[in-house]
């Protein structure tokens, strides 16, 4: 049985990595999927196009070129979902970027870029989608936080600040929209093997081995580990869960 039949989902940053896996999994579960991203093709050469995966699943799909920091573009992406598929049920705020600097070394423009995409983008997409989600019988918002939205780490001050903001925005929106029956939850992944960290993984074998060893379930995650949780949070099975931040981290934050 498909768990997302007759649902319309909008996935930001859905062309690559975790978003690509989430969008494809939603399609396999019967959803119509709008991918809102600054690019159509995946970032890594060995990643499959999300649209090929959605075609393979016989899912309806639409690409809308969208920068989540641009309020007009975000509104147009939501409008495209509604005009193409008749409404919106699921918003996944997944688009995100990462730079690694301690606070005193962070170029201020990179602090602004990270918080703009990760936090302001999540806010703008939610703001645009909520009026449509209020009309849905199955409304869900799923935000991509991080283990670094729950605890510090990675010498990445701006990223931690942005993801901490995403975690608490999630909690507050869950309270604001409980009466509208919009479930608002976040996923806090540990290190997941994507373009976001490919250079770090390739260039720092000793640190990488150390980080893997420090993970109680001693491996890094795959995008599909996160996609399975996103399907659960998008489905009716999670109707009584809201305001939660679900860790997908092999036990990292349990320590
Ligand atoms: P990724 O780099 O593989 O993919 C990110 C996607 O977002 C890309 O397709 C990119 O084009 C898109 N994007 C970037 N800026 C955008 C913008 N302004 N507007 C629209 N789209 C934009 O990254 P990923 O690892 O798949 O990360 C997905 C989410 O998961 C991010 O929010 C990230 O912070 C979070 N996350 C990732 C990890 C990890 O280890 N990979 C861990 C915790 C949280």
Tab-separated table of C-alpha atoms in Angstrom, residues 9-10 28 97 140 147 157 167 171 186 194 219 233-234 252 255:
chain	number	residue	atom	x	y	z
A	9	UNK	CA	4.529	17.502	-1.781
A	10	UNK	CA	6.960	20.365	-2.301
A	28	UNK	CA	7.271	5.848	-4.740
A	97	UNK	CA	24.273	24.905	2.781
A	140	UNK	CA	2.659	18.256	7.204
A	147	UNK	CA	22.557	17.132	15.056
A	157	UNK	CA	29.231	28.327	14.319
A	167	UNK	CA	14.774	23.378	15.570
A	171	UNK	CA	8.631	23.750	17.895
A	186	UNK	CA	12.044	18.291	12.032
A	194	UNK	CA	26.123	13.814	0.264
A	219	UNK	CA	28.984	4.477	10.097
A	233	UNK	CA	6.524	12.110	9.096
A	234	UNK	CA	4.612	12.875	5.875
A	252	UNK	CA	25.410	10.584	18.070
A	255	UNK	CA	25.974	10.347	24.088
